[in-house]
XYZ file of N, CA and C in Angstrom:
141
model
N -50.051 -110.322 -87.693
C -49.358 -109.546 -88.050
C -50.257 -108.379 -88.814
N -51.053 -108.586 -88.926
C -51.726 -107.030 -89.254
C -51.924 -105.999 -88.541
N -52.454 -106.503 -86.930
C -52.300 -105.179 -85.938
C -51.241 -104.912 -86.049
N -50.359 -105.289 -85.657
C -48.920 -104.337 -86.268
C -48.493 -103.781 -87.626
N -48.633 -104.236 -88.740
C -48.823 -103.235 -89.745
C -49.492 -101.946 -89.351
N -51.105 -101.989 -88.759
C -51.930 -100.840 -88.638
C -51.064 -99.884 -87.484
N -50.117 -100.692 -86.443
C -49.863 -100.116 -85.479
C -48.633 -99.219 -86.481
N -48.256 -99.511 -87.182
C -46.555 -99.124 -87.697
C -47.268 -97.943 -88.621
N -48.452 -97.961 -89.054
C -48.773 -97.101 -90.218
C -49.280 -95.501 -89.016
N -49.925 -96.225 -87.827
C -50.460 -95.220 -86.926
C -49.000 -94.003 -86.332
N -48.310 -95.452 -86.418
C -46.876 -94.075 -85.714
C -46.162 -93.636 -86.856
N -46.412 -93.980 -88.081
C -46.037 -93.157 -89.111
C -46.685 -91.579 -89.122
N -48.191 -91.852 -88.900
C -49.190 -90.684 -89.174
C -48.354 -89.762 -88.050
N -48.618 -90.652 -86.919
C -47.759 -89.692 -85.432
C -47.161 -89.087 -85.175
N -45.965 -89.689 -86.278
C -44.803 -88.964 -86.433
C -44.536 -87.438 -87.330
N -45.148 -87.434 -88.152
C -45.536 -87.043 -89.289
C -46.358 -85.577 -88.262
N -47.159 -86.179 -88.152
C -48.336 -85.082 -87.322
C -46.978 -84.043 -87.011
N -46.963 -84.704 -85.747
C -45.810 -83.905 -84.782
C -44.640 -82.936 -85.524
N -44.264 -83.762 -86.900
C -43.082 -82.854 -87.592
C -43.576 -81.787 -87.653
N -44.806 -82.150 -88.513
C -45.780 -81.023 -88.247
C -46.303 -79.785 -87.535
N -46.413 -80.088 -86.844
C -46.519 -79.216 -84.896
C -45.507 -78.396 -84.782
N -43.962 -79.482 -85.207
C -42.824 -78.810 -84.474
C -42.536 -77.628 -85.423
N -42.857 -77.817 -86.829
C -42.288 -76.704 -88.095
C -43.454 -75.515 -87.586
N -44.889 -75.654 -87.289
C -45.593 -74.574 -86.770
C -45.527 -73.786 -85.751
N -44.385 -74.479 -85.015
C -44.252 -73.691 -83.704
C -42.888 -72.675 -83.945
N -42.029 -73.510 -84.430
C -41.080 -72.429 -85.199
C -41.775 -71.521 -85.946
N -42.332 -71.573 -86.586
C -42.721 -70.276 -87.961
C -43.654 -69.547 -86.873
N -44.176 -69.916 -85.851
C -44.758 -68.826 -84.720
C -44.037 -68.310 -84.144
N -42.419 -68.747 -84.168
C -41.389 -68.389 -82.556
C -40.846 -67.313 -84.128
N -40.532 -67.786 -84.725
C -40.193 -67.265 -85.646
C -40.671 -65.572 -86.040
N -42.109 -65.736 -86.348
C -43.074 -64.679 -86.317
C -42.796 -63.657 -85.213
N -42.401 -64.148 -84.166
C -42.825 -63.673 -83.160
C -41.009 -62.943 -82.760
N -40.850 -63.533 -83.319
C -39.193 -62.800 -83.042
C -38.847 -62.005 -83.806
N -39.260 -61.979 -85.420
C -39.310 -60.615 -86.035
C -40.414 -59.433 -85.785
N -40.846 -59.456 -85.330
C -42.241 -58.862 -84.270
C -41.198 -57.744 -83.380
N -40.618 -58.766 -82.112
C -39.915 -58.460 -81.363
C -38.887 -57.054 -81.704
N -38.157 -57.832 -83.160
C -37.298 -57.007 -83.689
C -37.479 -55.685 -83.922
N -38.939 -55.630 -84.825
C -38.920 -54.231 -85.351
C -39.730 -53.762 -83.855
N -40.387 -53.772 -83.422
C -40.639 -53.257 -81.942
C -39.445 -52.580 -81.432
N -38.568 -53.417 -81.515
C -36.878 -53.219 -81.329
C -36.520 -51.747 -81.632
N -36.596 -52.155 -83.188
C -35.722 -50.889 -83.610
C -36.981 -50.114 -83.746
N -38.487 -49.989 -83.750
C -38.851 -48.489 -83.530
C -38.651 -47.960 -82.300
N -38.608 -48.448 -81.227
C -38.194 -47.887 -80.187
C -36.703 -47.242 -80.126
N -35.968 -47.692 -80.717
C -34.479 -47.331 -81.093
C -34.369 -46.277 -82.086
N -35.427 -46.322 -82.420
C -36.008 -45.072 -83.558
C -35.985 -43.729 -83.139
N -37.169 -44.426 -81.476
C -37.580 -42.906 -80.704
C -36.532 -42.535 -79.985
N -34.979 -43.592 -79.395
C -34.640 -42.924 -78.506
C -33.871 -41.792 -78.639
């Protein structure tokens, strides 16, 4: 049963790592989106 406890702990750690990775990916996408909108605004200002 000790192995099962260790496995459960490992799965919890893997889950929190996956969530952290997902959050950072979303943050990067949001930053990229903000940059794209800023570029678009600059292009429209020149038009």
